[in-house]
Coordinates of C-alpha atoms and ligand atoms in Angstrom, one line a residue:
M1 CA -6.9 -1.8 31.2
I2 CA -10.4 -1.8 29.4
K3 CA -12.9 0.6 29.4
R4 CA -16.1 0.2 27.2
Y5 CA -17.4 2.7 25.0
K6 CA -21.1 2.5 23.4
I7 CA -22.1 4.2 20.8
G8 CA -25.8 4.0 19.2
N9 CA -27.7 1.0 20.7
P10 CA -25.5 -1.9 19.5
I11 CA -27.0 -5.4 18.8
P12 CA -25.2 -7.7 21.5
T13 CA -23.0 -10.3 19.6
D14 CA -22.1 -12.5 22.5
S15 CA -18.2 -12.3 22.1
V16 CA -16.7 -10.8 24.9
V17 CA -17.4 -13.4 28.6
K18 CA -17.1 -10.0 30.8
E19 CA -19.7 -8.0 31.7
I20 CA -17.8 -4.2 31.6
E21 CA -19.8 -1.3 33.1
I22 CA -19.8 1.6 30.1
E23 CA -17.7 4.4 30.9
Q24 CA -19.4 8.0 30.3
G25 CA -17.2 10.8 27.9
N26 CA -16.1 10.6 24.8
I27 CA -12.9 7.8 23.6
P28 CA -9.3 8.8 24.2
F29 CA -7.5 9.3 21.7
W30 CA -10.6 9.5 19.4
N31 CA -13.2 12.1 17.7
V32 CA -16.5 11.0 16.6
D33 CA -18.6 12.7 13.4
Q34 CA -22.2 11.6 14.1
N35 CA -23.3 12.7 10.4
G36 CA -20.3 10.5 8.8
K37 CA -21.5 7.8 11.6
S38 CA -17.4 8.1 12.0
I39 CA -14.6 8.0 14.5
F40 CA -11.6 8.8 13.6
C41 CA -8.0 9.3 15.2
S42 CA -4.3 10.5 14.0
L43 CA -1.8 7.9 13.7
D44 CA 1.6 9.3 14.5
E45 CA 4.4 8.8 11.6
D46 CA 6.5 5.6 13.4
E47 CA 2.7 4.5 14.2
V48 CA 1.8 1.0 13.0
V49 CA -1.3 -1.3 12.8
Y50 CA -1.8 -4.7 13.7
G51 CA -4.5 -7.1 14.1
L52 CA -8.1 -7.4 11.9
G53 CA -7.4 -11.0 11.8
E54 CA -8.0 -12.5 8.3
T55 CA -7.5 -10.0 6.2
I56 CA -5.3 -9.3 2.8
R57 CA -2.1 -7.5 2.8
G58 CA 0.9 -7.4 5.3
I59 CA 0.8 -8.1 9.1
N60 CA 0.4 -3.5 9.3
K61 CA -2.8 -2.7 8.6
R62 CA -1.5 1.2 7.8
G63 CA -2.3 2.3 4.0
W64 CA -5.2 0.4 2.7
I65 CA -9.3 0.3 3.9
Y66 CA -10.5 -2.7 5.0
V67 CA -13.9 -3.7 5.6
S68 CA -15.0 -5.9 7.8
N69 CA -18.4 -7.5 5.9
C70 CA -17.4 -11.7 6.1
S71 CA -17.6 -12.1 2.0
D72 CA -17.3 -16.1 0.3
D73 CA -14.7 -14.4 -2.5
P74 CA -12.3 -17.1 -4.1
N75 CA -9.9 -14.2 -5.5
H76 CA -7.6 -12.6 -2.9
T77 CA -6.4 -9.7 -4.7
E78 CA -4.5 -7.0 -2.9
D79 CA -7.4 -4.6 -4.3
K80 CA -10.2 -6.4 -2.0
R81 CA -11.5 -5.2 1.1
S82 CA -13.4 -8.3 2.6
L83 CA -12.5 -11.9 2.7
Y84 CA -14.4 -14.1 4.7
A85 CA -13.7 -12.8 8.2
A86 CA -14.6 -10.0 10.3
Q87 CA -12.3 -9.9 13.8
N88 CA -11.8 -6.5 14.6
F89 CA -9.9 -6.1 17.0
Y90 CA -6.0 -4.0 16.7
V91 CA -3.6 -2.3 18.4
I92 CA -1.8 0.6 17.3
Y93 CA 1.8 0.3 17.9
S94 CA 4.8 2.1 18.1
A95 CA 8.1 2.1 20.0
N96 CA 6.4 4.6 22.8
K97 CA 2.2 4.0 22.8
S98 CA 0.4 0.5 21.9
L99 CA -3.4 1.1 22.3
G100 CA -5.7 -2.0 21.7
M101 CA -9.3 -1.4 20.5
Y102 CA -11.7 -4.2 19.9
V103 CA -15.0 -2.4 18.0
D104 CA -17.7 -4.7 19.0
T105 CA -20.8 -4.6 16.3
P106 CA -22.2 -7.4 13.9
G107 CA -22.8 -5.2 10.8
K108 CA -20.8 -3.6 8.3
V109 CA -17.9 -1.1 9.7
T110 CA -15.2 -0.1 7.3
F111 CA -11.9 0.3 8.5
D112 CA -9.5 3.2 6.5
I113 CA -6.2 3.4 8.1
G114 CA -4.4 5.7 6.1
Y115 CA -5.9 5.1 3.4
S116 CA -7.8 8.4 2.4
D117 CA -5.1 9.8 4.8
H118 CA -1.9 8.9 5.6
D119 CA -1.9 10.1 9.1
T120 CA -5.7 9.0 10.3
F121 CA -7.8 6.2 10.6
K122 CA -11.3 6.4 10.4
I123 CA -13.7 3.3 11.3
T124 CA -17.0 4.3 9.5
F125 CA -20.1 2.3 10.6
D126 CA -23.3 0.7 8.7
D127 CA -25.1 1.4 11.2
F128 CA -23.9 3.8 13.6
D129 CA -23.8 1.1 17.1
A130 CA -21.5 -0.6 18.6
N131 CA -19.5 -1.1 22.0
I132 CA -16.0 0.0 21.5
Y133 CA -13.3 -1.8 24.2
V134 CA -10.0 0.2 24.6
I135 CA -7.1 -1.1 26.2
E136 CA -4.5 0.6 27.5
G137 CA -1.7 -1.5 29.0
N138 CA 2.1 -2.1 30.1
G139 CA 3.2 -2.9 26.4
V140 CA 1.1 -4.7 23.6
K141 CA 1.5 -8.4 25.0
E142 CA -0.5 -7.4 28.3
I143 CA -3.1 -5.5 26.1
I144 CA -3.4 -8.5 23.5
K145 CA -3.5 -10.5 26.9
E146 CA -6.4 -8.9 28.5
F147 CA -8.2 -8.7 25.5
R148 CA -8.1 -12.4 25.2
E149 CA -9.5 -12.6 28.8
L150 CA -12.2 -9.9 27.6
I151 CA -13.9 -12.4 25.1
G152 CA -12.7 -15.9 26.5
R153 CA -10.2 -18.7 26.2
S154 CA -10.1 -19.9 22.8
Y155 CA -11.6 -23.4 21.3
V156 CA -8.6 -26.6 22.0
A157 CA -8.2 -28.6 19.1
P158 CA -7.0 -32.1 19.4
K159 CA -2.8 -33.1 19.2
W160 CA -4.0 -35.2 16.2
A161 CA -5.2 -32.1 14.6
F162 CA -1.6 -31.2 14.3
G163 CA -0.7 -33.7 12.4
F164 CA -0.8 -33.4 8.0
G165 CA -4.4 -33.5 6.7
Q166 CA -4.7 -34.1 2.8
S167 CA -7.6 -32.8 0.9
R168 CA -9.4 -32.4 -2.1
W169 CA -12.5 -31.1 -4.0
S170 CA -13.0 -34.0 -3.9
Y171 CA -12.6 -37.9 -3.3
M172 CA -14.8 -39.1 -4.9
N173 CA -15.5 -42.8 -2.9
E174 CA -14.4 -45.1 -0.5
D175 CA -11.7 -46.6 -2.8
E176 CA -10.2 -43.0 -3.6
V177 CA -9.9 -41.9 -0.2
R178 CA -7.8 -45.8 0.2
E179 CA -5.8 -44.9 -3.0
V180 CA -4.3 -41.1 -1.0
L181 CA -3.9 -42.9 2.0
S182 CA -1.3 -46.2 0.1
E183 CA -0.1 -43.7 -1.6
Y184 CA 0.7 -41.4 1.2
E185 CA 2.2 -45.2 3.3
K186 CA 4.1 -46.0 -0.1
C187 CA 6.5 -42.7 0.2
D188 CA 6.8 -43.1 4.6
I189 CA 5.2 -39.4 4.2
P190 CA 3.1 -39.1 7.8
I191 CA -0.1 -38.1 7.7
D192 CA -2.9 -37.7 10.1
S193 CA -6.1 -37.0 8.4
I194 CA -8.2 -37.0 5.1
Y195 CA -10.9 -35.0 4.5
L196 CA -14.4 -35.6 3.0
D197 CA -15.7 -31.8 0.8
I198 CA -19.2 -31.9 -0.7
D199 CA -19.4 -35.3 -2.7
Y200 CA -19.1 -37.4 0.2
M201 CA -23.2 -36.6 0.8
E202 CA -26.5 -37.7 -0.9
R203 CA -26.7 -34.6 -3.0
Y204 CA -24.9 -31.9 -0.7
K205 CA -27.6 -32.6 2.0
D206 CA -26.0 -32.1 5.1
F207 CA -25.1 -35.0 7.4
T208 CA -26.3 -38.0 4.7
I209 CA -23.6 -39.9 3.0
D210 CA -23.7 -41.0 -0.5
N211 CA -24.6 -44.9 -0.3
D212 CA -23.2 -45.2 -3.6
R213 CA -20.1 -43.7 -3.2
F214 CA -19.2 -44.7 0.9
P215 CA -21.7 -48.0 1.0
K216 CA -20.8 -48.7 4.3
F217 CA -19.8 -45.4 5.6
P218 CA -19.3 -47.0 10.0
E219 CA -17.3 -49.7 8.7
F220 CA -15.2 -46.9 6.5
V221 CA -14.5 -44.5 9.7
S222 CA -13.0 -47.7 11.5
E223 CA -11.4 -49.3 9.0
M224 CA -9.2 -45.3 8.8
K225 CA -9.7 -45.5 12.3
A226 CA -7.7 -49.0 12.8
K227 CA -4.9 -47.3 11.0
D228 CA -5.4 -44.1 12.7
V229 CA -6.6 -41.8 10.2
H230 CA -9.1 -39.3 10.7
L231 CA -12.4 -38.7 8.4
V232 CA -12.7 -34.8 8.5
P233 CA -16.6 -34.5 6.3
I234 CA -17.2 -30.7 5.3
I235 CA -20.8 -29.5 6.3
D236 CA -22.4 -26.8 4.5
A237 CA -24.3 -24.1 5.7
G238 CA -27.0 -24.4 3.4
V239 CA -30.1 -27.3 4.0
K240 CA -31.8 -28.4 0.7
I241 CA -35.3 -28.5 0.4
E242 CA -36.2 -32.1 -0.9
D243 CA -39.2 -33.5 0.3
G244 CA -38.6 -36.4 3.0
Y245 CA -35.2 -35.5 3.7
D246 CA -35.6 -34.7 7.4
V247 CA -33.6 -31.9 8.3
Y248 CA -35.1 -30.1 5.6
E249 CA -38.7 -30.7 7.2
E250 CA -37.8 -30.5 10.8
G251 CA -36.7 -27.6 9.8
V252 CA -40.2 -26.3 8.2
K253 CA -42.0 -27.6 10.6
N254 CA -40.1 -25.9 13.9
D255 CA -39.3 -23.0 12.0
Y256 CA -36.0 -23.1 11.5
F257 CA -35.0 -21.9 8.9
V258 CA -34.3 -17.5 7.8
K259 CA -37.5 -16.3 6.3
K260 CA -38.7 -13.1 4.1
E261 CA -40.3 -9.6 5.3
D262 CA -43.2 -11.1 4.4
G263 CA -42.9 -14.9 6.5
E264 CA -42.5 -16.9 3.6
R265 CA -38.8 -18.8 3.7
L266 CA -36.3 -17.7 1.8
V267 CA -35.2 -20.0 -1.0
A268 CA -31.8 -19.4 -2.0
A269 CA -29.2 -21.7 -3.9
V270 CA -25.6 -23.5 -3.3
W271 CA -24.4 -26.8 -4.0
P272 CA -27.1 -28.9 -3.3
G273 CA -29.6 -26.4 -6.1
K274 CA -32.2 -24.9 -3.5
V275 CA -31.8 -24.5 0.3
H276 CA -33.3 -22.9 2.9
F277 CA -30.5 -21.5 5.2
P278 CA -31.1 -22.4 9.2
D279 CA -31.5 -19.1 11.7
F280 CA -28.0 -19.8 13.6
L281 CA -29.0 -16.3 15.4
D282 CA -32.0 -18.0 16.7
E283 CA -31.2 -20.5 20.2
N284 CA -33.3 -23.3 19.1
A285 CA -32.6 -23.7 15.8
R286 CA -29.4 -23.5 16.8
K287 CA -29.6 -26.3 19.3
W288 CA -31.5 -28.5 17.0
F289 CA -28.8 -28.0 14.1
G290 CA -26.7 -28.7 16.8
L291 CA -27.2 -32.5 17.2
K292 CA -27.2 -33.5 14.1
Y293 CA -23.4 -33.8 14.4
K294 CA -24.4 -36.2 16.2
R295 CA -25.0 -38.7 13.5
L296 CA -21.5 -38.2 12.2
V297 CA -20.0 -38.3 15.2
D298 CA -22.1 -41.9 16.4
M299 CA -20.3 -43.2 12.8
G300 CA -17.3 -42.5 14.0
I301 CA -16.3 -39.2 12.9
D302 CA -14.7 -36.3 15.1
G303 CA -13.3 -33.3 12.9
F304 CA -15.2 -31.3 11.1
W305 CA -15.1 -28.3 8.6
N306 CA -17.8 -25.9 8.3
D307 CA -18.7 -24.1 5.1
M308 CA -20.3 -21.7 3.0
N309 CA -21.6 -20.2 5.8
E310 CA -20.8 -15.8 5.1
P311 CA -23.5 -17.5 3.8
A312 CA -22.3 -17.5 0.5
I313 CA -25.5 -17.6 -1.7
F314 CA -25.0 -18.6 -5.6
Y315 CA -28.7 -16.9 -5.9
T316 CA -31.7 -16.4 -4.6
E317 CA -35.0 -17.2 -6.2
D318 CA -36.5 -14.1 -5.6
H319 CA -33.1 -12.0 -7.0
L320 CA -33.1 -14.8 -9.9
Q321 CA -36.9 -13.6 -10.9
E322 CA -35.7 -10.2 -11.1
V323 CA -32.5 -11.1 -13.1
F324 CA -35.1 -12.7 -15.5
Q325 CA -37.5 -9.4 -15.8
K326 CA -34.4 -7.6 -16.6
I327 CA -33.1 -9.3 -18.8
K328 CA -36.4 -10.2 -20.9
C329 CA -36.2 -6.4 -21.3
Y330 CA -32.8 -6.3 -23.2
E331 CA -34.0 -8.8 -25.2
N332 CA -34.7 -7.3 -28.3
Q333 CA -33.1 -3.9 -27.4
N334 CA -30.0 -3.1 -30.3
L335 CA -27.2 -3.2 -26.7
D336 CA -25.1 -0.2 -26.8
I337 CA -22.3 0.0 -25.1
N338 CA -24.5 1.1 -21.4
S339 CA -26.6 -1.2 -21.6
F340 CA -24.4 -3.8 -22.5
F341 CA -22.9 -3.5 -19.4
D342 CA -26.0 -3.0 -17.5
F343 CA -27.2 -6.1 -19.1
R344 CA -23.8 -8.0 -18.0
G345 CA -23.5 -6.6 -14.5
C346 CA -27.2 -8.0 -13.8
V347 CA -26.2 -10.8 -14.8
E348 CA -22.8 -11.2 -12.8
S349 CA -25.0 -9.8 -9.6
I350 CA -26.9 -12.7 -9.4
S351 CA -24.5 -14.3 -6.4
N352 CA -23.4 -13.1 -2.9
N353 CA -25.2 -9.5 -3.7
D354 CA -25.9 -7.6 -1.3
E355 CA -29.7 -6.9 -1.7
D356 CA -30.2 -10.6 -1.2
Y357 CA -28.6 -9.7 2.2
R358 CA -31.8 -6.9 3.2
R359 CA -33.9 -10.0 2.4
F360 CA -34.7 -12.1 5.6
Y361 CA -34.5 -11.9 8.9
H362 CA -33.0 -13.6 11.8
N363 CA -35.3 -14.4 15.3
Y364 CA -32.2 -13.2 17.8
K365 CA -33.0 -12.6 21.1
G366 CA -36.6 -12.7 20.6
Q367 CA -36.3 -9.8 17.8
K368 CA -36.6 -10.0 14.5
I369 CA -33.4 -8.9 12.9
R370 CA -32.6 -8.3 9.4
H371 CA -29.3 -10.3 8.1
D372 CA -27.3 -7.3 7.2
K373 CA -27.3 -6.1 10.6
V374 CA -26.0 -9.2 11.6
H375 CA -24.3 -10.2 9.2
N376 CA -21.0 -11.3 10.2
L377 CA -22.1 -13.2 13.4
Y378 CA -24.1 -16.0 10.6
G379 CA -20.6 -18.3 10.5
Y380 CA -20.2 -17.5 14.0
N381 CA -22.9 -18.6 15.2
M382 CA -23.0 -22.3 12.7
T383 CA -19.6 -22.8 14.4
R384 CA -21.1 -21.9 17.8
A385 CA -24.1 -24.5 17.2
A386 CA -21.4 -27.4 16.5
G387 CA -19.4 -26.2 19.5
E388 CA -22.0 -26.3 22.4
A389 CA -23.4 -29.5 20.8
F390 CA -20.5 -31.7 21.2
K391 CA -20.6 -30.4 24.5
E392 CA -23.5 -32.1 24.7
I393 CA -23.2 -35.2 22.7
A394 CA -19.4 -36.6 23.1
P395 CA -18.5 -34.2 26.0
D396 CA -15.1 -36.8 26.8
K397 CA -14.4 -36.0 22.9
E398 CA -12.6 -34.0 21.1
I399 CA -13.4 -33.1 18.0
L400 CA -11.6 -30.7 15.5
M401 CA -13.7 -28.1 14.1
F402 CA -13.1 -24.8 11.9
S403 CA -15.0 -22.7 10.0
R404 CA -14.9 -20.3 7.1
S405 CA -16.3 -17.2 8.1
S406 CA -15.9 -15.8 11.7
Y407 CA -16.4 -13.3 14.0
I408 CA -14.3 -12.9 17.2
G409 CA -16.6 -15.2 19.9
M410 CA -16.4 -18.1 17.4
H411 CA -12.4 -18.3 18.8
R412 CA -14.5 -20.1 21.8
Y413 CA -15.6 -23.2 19.8
G414 CA -13.1 -23.7 16.8
G415 CA -10.6 -22.9 14.4
V416 CA -11.1 -21.2 10.6
W417 CA -8.9 -21.8 7.3
C418 CA -8.7 -19.2 5.5
G419 CA -10.4 -19.7 2.4
D420 CA -9.8 -20.1 -1.6
N421 CA -6.6 -19.3 -1.7
K422 CA -4.4 -19.6 -5.5
S423 CA -1.7 -21.8 -5.6
W424 CA 0.4 -18.2 -5.4
W425 CA 4.1 -17.1 -4.4
S426 CA 2.1 -13.8 -3.3
H427 CA -0.5 -16.2 -0.8
L428 CA 2.4 -18.1 0.4
L429 CA 3.3 -14.8 1.8
L430 CA 0.0 -14.0 2.7
N431 CA -0.2 -17.3 4.5
I432 CA 2.5 -16.1 6.6
Q433 CA 0.8 -12.4 7.6
Q434 CA -2.5 -13.8 8.1
M435 CA -0.8 -15.8 11.2
P436 CA 0.1 -12.7 14.2
G437 CA -3.5 -11.2 13.2
L438 CA -5.5 -14.2 13.5
N439 CA -3.6 -14.9 16.5
M440 CA -4.7 -11.8 18.4
C441 CA -8.0 -12.0 17.3
G442 CA -8.1 -15.5 19.3
F443 CA -8.2 -17.5 16.1
L444 CA -4.8 -20.2 17.3
Y445 CA -6.0 -22.7 15.3
S446 CA -6.0 -21.9 11.7
G447 CA -4.2 -21.9 8.6
A448 CA -4.3 -21.6 4.7
D449 CA -4.7 -24.4 2.3
V450 CA -1.2 -25.2 2.0
G451 CA -0.4 -25.2 -1.9
G452 CA -3.2 -23.2 -2.4
F453 CA -6.7 -23.8 -3.5
G454 CA -7.5 -22.3 -6.9
A455 CA -4.5 -22.3 -9.6
D456 CA -1.9 -25.0 -10.6
V457 CA 0.8 -25.7 -8.5
T458 CA 4.0 -26.2 -8.8
E459 CA 6.4 -28.2 -7.3
D460 CA 9.1 -25.1 -5.9
L461 CA 5.3 -23.4 -4.4
M462 CA 4.2 -26.8 -2.6
L463 CA 7.9 -27.4 -1.3
R464 CA 8.3 -24.0 -0.3
W465 CA 4.7 -23.4 1.5
V466 CA 4.8 -27.2 3.5
A467 CA 8.9 -25.4 4.6
F468 CA 6.6 -22.8 6.1
A469 CA 3.0 -24.5 6.8
I470 CA 4.6 -27.3 9.5
F471 CA 5.0 -24.8 12.0
T472 CA 1.1 -23.7 11.4
P473 CA -1.9 -25.6 13.6
L474 CA -3.6 -26.8 10.8
F475 CA -1.2 -28.1 7.9
R476 CA -3.2 -29.2 5.2
N477 CA -2.9 -29.6 1.2
H478 CA -6.4 -29.0 -0.2
S479 CA -7.1 -27.6 -4.0
A480 CA -9.7 -26.8 -6.4
M481 CA -11.5 -29.2 -8.8
G482 CA -10.1 -28.7 -12.0
T483 CA -6.7 -27.8 -11.3
R484 CA -3.3 -29.9 -11.0
R485 CA -3.9 -32.3 -7.9
Q486 CA -0.8 -31.5 -5.5
E487 CA -0.6 -34.6 -3.3
F488 CA 3.0 -34.6 -2.2
Y489 CA 2.8 -38.2 -3.2
R490 CA 2.6 -36.7 -7.4
F491 CA 5.7 -34.7 -7.6
K492 CA 9.0 -36.0 -8.2
N493 CA 11.2 -35.1 -5.2
K494 CA 9.1 -37.5 -2.7
E495 CA 12.4 -37.3 -0.5
A496 CA 12.0 -33.9 0.7
F497 CA 8.3 -34.1 0.9
K498 CA 8.8 -37.1 3.4
N499 CA 12.0 -34.6 5.3
L500 CA 9.1 -32.4 5.2
V501 CA 6.9 -33.5 6.7
E502 CA 8.7 -35.7 9.5
L503 CA 10.3 -32.8 10.4
R504 CA 6.8 -31.1 11.6
Y505 CA 5.9 -34.5 12.7
S506 CA 8.7 -33.9 15.1
L507 CA 8.3 -30.0 15.5
I508 CA 4.3 -31.4 17.1
P509 CA 4.6 -31.8 20.8
Y510 CA 6.8 -28.3 20.5
L511 CA 4.5 -26.6 18.6
Y512 CA 1.4 -28.2 20.5
E513 CA 3.2 -27.4 23.9
Q514 CA 3.6 -23.7 22.8
Y515 CA -0.1 -23.7 21.2
L516 CA -1.4 -24.4 24.5
E517 CA 0.5 -22.1 26.3
A518 CA -1.0 -19.4 23.5
I519 CA -4.3 -20.4 24.8
N520 CA -3.7 -20.6 28.2
G521 CA -1.9 -17.7 28.8
N522 CA -3.5 -15.4 26.5
K523 CA -0.1 -15.3 24.1
L524 CA 0.2 -15.4 20.6
L525 CA 1.0 -18.6 18.8
F526 CA 3.2 -16.8 15.7
T527 CA 4.6 -13.5 17.4
P528 CA 5.6 -10.4 14.8
L529 CA 9.6 -9.6 15.2
S530 CA 8.4 -5.8 16.9
F531 CA 6.4 -7.1 19.6
E532 CA 9.7 -8.4 20.6
Y533 CA 12.1 -6.0 19.9
P534 CA 9.8 -2.1 20.0
E535 CA 13.2 -0.3 19.7
D536 CA 14.2 -1.5 16.9
K537 CA 13.0 -0.2 13.4
R538 CA 14.4 -2.4 11.2
A539 CA 12.0 -5.3 13.6
F540 CA 9.4 -2.8 12.3
E541 CA 9.8 -3.7 8.6
A542 CA 10.6 -7.3 8.9
E543 CA 7.2 -8.7 7.6
D544 CA 8.1 -11.8 6.6
Q545 CA 9.5 -13.3 9.6
L546 CA 7.5 -14.6 12.8
F547 CA 8.8 -15.8 15.8
V548 CA 7.1 -18.9 16.6
G549 CA 6.4 -19.5 20.0
D550 CA 8.8 -18.6 22.4
S551 CA 12.3 -20.3 21.2
I552 CA 12.1 -19.9 17.1
M553 CA 11.9 -17.4 14.8
V554 CA 11.3 -18.7 11.1
A555 CA 12.1 -16.8 8.2
P556 CA 10.7 -18.7 5.0
V557 CA 11.5 -18.7 1.5
Y558 CA 8.0 -17.5 -0.9
K559 CA 10.1 -16.5 -4.0
Q560 CA 10.5 -18.7 -7.1
N561 CA 14.1 -19.1 -8.7
T562 CA 15.8 -18.7 -5.3
T563 CA 18.3 -20.1 -3.3
G564 CA 17.9 -18.6 -0.6
R565 CA 16.9 -14.8 0.9
Y566 CA 17.8 -12.0 3.2
V567 CA 17.0 -12.6 7.1
Y568 CA 17.1 -9.9 9.2
L569 CA 18.4 -10.8 13.0
P570 CA 16.9 -8.8 15.4
E571 CA 19.6 -9.9 18.2
E572 CA 22.2 -12.6 18.2
M573 CA 20.5 -16.2 16.5
K574 CA 21.5 -19.6 16.3
L575 CA 20.6 -20.9 12.4
F576 CA 19.4 -24.2 11.7
R577 CA 19.2 -26.0 8.3
F578 CA 17.2 -28.7 8.2
R579 CA 17.4 -30.8 5.3
S580 CA 15.5 -33.9 7.5
F581 CA 15.0 -34.5 11.0
E582 CA 18.9 -35.8 10.8
D583 CA 20.5 -34.1 8.9
Y584 CA 21.1 -30.2 9.5
D585 CA 23.5 -27.8 9.8
E586 CA 24.2 -25.3 12.3
E587 CA 25.6 -21.4 12.8
V588 CA 25.6 -18.2 15.1
L589 CA 25.0 -15.8 13.0
G590 CA 24.9 -11.7 14.3
K591 CA 22.3 -8.9 15.0
G592 CA 21.7 -7.5 11.4
D593 CA 21.3 -8.7 7.6
H594 CA 22.4 -11.9 6.4
Y595 CA 21.7 -13.5 3.0
V596 CA 20.9 -16.7 4.3
K597 CA 21.2 -19.7 1.7
C598 CA 17.5 -22.1 1.9
G599 CA 17.4 -25.0 -0.5
L600 CA 14.0 -26.2 -1.9
N601 CA 14.5 -29.3 0.4
E602 CA 15.1 -27.2 3.4
V603 CA 13.5 -25.4 6.4
L604 CA 15.7 -22.4 8.6
I605 CA 14.8 -22.7 12.4
F606 CA 16.8 -19.9 14.1
V607 CA 16.8 -19.8 18.3
R608 CA 16.8 -17.2 19.8
K609 CA 19.6 -16.9 22.6
G610 CA 19.1 -19.1 25.9
C611 CA 16.6 -21.1 24.1
E612 CA 16.2 -25.1 23.4
L613 CA 14.0 -27.0 20.6
P614 CA 12.9 -30.0 21.6
L615 CA 12.7 -32.4 18.6
Y616 CA 10.8 -35.5 18.5
K617 CA 11.7 -38.7 16.4
P618 CA 9.8 -38.3 13.6
A619 CA 6.6 -41.4 13.3
K620 CA 3.8 -42.0 10.5
R621 CA 0.9 -40.5 13.2
V622 CA 1.0 -38.8 16.2
A623 CA -0.6 -40.8 18.0
L624 CA 2.5 -42.6 17.9
L625 CA 5.3 -39.7 18.4
D626 CA 7.3 -41.0 21.5
K627 CA 6.6 -39.6 25.2
E628 CA 10.7 -38.0 25.3
P629 CA 12.7 -36.0 22.8
A630 CA 14.8 -37.6 20.3
K631 CA 17.2 -34.3 21.2
T632 CA 17.4 -30.9 21.8
I633 CA 19.1 -28.2 19.9
S634 CA 19.9 -25.1 21.7
F635 CA 21.7 -21.2 21.4
Ligands
MIG701 O1 -18.1 -23.0 -3.5 O2 -17.4 -26.9 -1.5 O3 -13.7 -23.0 0.2 O4 -12.3 -25.3 0.2 O5 -13.2 -27.5 -1.3 C1 -17.4 -23.8 -3.3 C2 -15.9 -27.1 -2.1 C3 -17.0 -24.4 -2.2 C4 -15.3 -23.6 -0.8 C5 -14.4 -23.8 0.2 C6 -13.3 -25.1 -0.1 C7 -14.4 -26.3 -0.4 C8 -15.7 -25.7 -2.4 N1 -16.6 -24.9 -1.1

């Protein structure tokens, strides 16, 4: 049962699709502190808090402080409080209690989940305005189901988007893309898509193609299509200020860009140099920007990723001027330690500065609203622009779309990737732990940059990462400019990569079916163990194992220089240790702890009692998979 409580006068977010009447009275279990702009409740010793979508740390959020404030921060270390997303749904859960809550408000919210006080959950609002949905029901899965019904059906990605995707910042021209494909083909590794990062554009202008690098783009798209390979270009939020660039000129003419208090358009800088930001919150601007995707769709493109939409800001013209002014004052000074730190801080403050988010306004539902008040809706509405337009420009096409920044509601228009992680073992674990929270919030099509985006990957990390990522809907190898090249064919043990990726293709029909079932039945694809075993304390602590769909459990290895790992089985299961689709061994393991061997070329799949897992003959493309499974493994 869902109840809605209203605090203050919340700005609508368009995240829920059902109208729920406002409840009078207090939020059950919670206290309100008007002065502190906060609400708080106590947590029992055995209660966990799951949810909040794409955040740092474990599946259980208890013991840290999380701030919903979409941020372009490429250092996902444990001390951070905000990443790219704002997904304010969670459940407070134990063997005898399940309470779901969705805190719907577009501004900054702080979730202190037993950080200041282990036994208190405190939520503090920048603006004390919110719709709070409280969901009580028959068990945690029922609560999640009700919540997902409230927010509407999740975006459905095309089946080919479950194929392997290779990305890199950036493949610079047609020939580089051709080479990537031919190297994969030489190694017999399946692949369905190749991503184009910002350098495919002409001077980083959205919806343009650099003619020197991709001289006949539509022909090139067809050439790839003929090989069943999809090209997936990136779109950035900022629109380059350049005379003669139609997107810029139309935006100016029709007043589609965000403006400052005085009515001047905000000038910021990102990859293209100086840009204006489209006002995605303005219905007309959203419609206009969305229809621009048609250009690429008309060239045969059927997949996109939306980036830099927190929005990321390298600097704004205004703030830059302020910084220069200040620097002048320091110039002839004898910098003592205080002024030195001030000086350094002043220069470092130019990017993604909070102050900049208070400098511009949106035209949102007929009102002028300062950006910081609706900050968390920006990326959502960029992706919504595309999603709404696709229905119009390509009603019969399935288009892949995922975004970096997100808010609940965006899950109806696209998926997400988890942004700029690093080639760290801890980020493989983070990838595992982010999946259930994302699913709870409606983001089923998701995944992290496999192998890690920043920093240099090692072959063993890549193998272990792939052994997990073959289960995530988005399975994309992506890395940053300047880092070690990490296409699978660059490594020594090409055979192992081939076998792992082939195993992914064997699993795709099962994964896709379970994915659709999770969407249509408002369930999770990745389920924490404790949801299935609420009475089992150990299941609550197993934060590095997940059920994937109804039939299987995975327990990935995420530590270097190990030959296996401890696995906790909440019930008897049958372990299949795969080296390839054809080569595997199996054994039944009883409830309890086991040290399970797992080589770098192996994947552990645990089949639950009474369950079956169909495996298909590996194919080089999703489109080439057989209609019927080659075999079914079961317990
Ligand atoms: O400031 O387009 O998260 O995936 O490769 C970096 C270049 C901008 C950030 C994205 C990343 C992408 C990169 N972008």
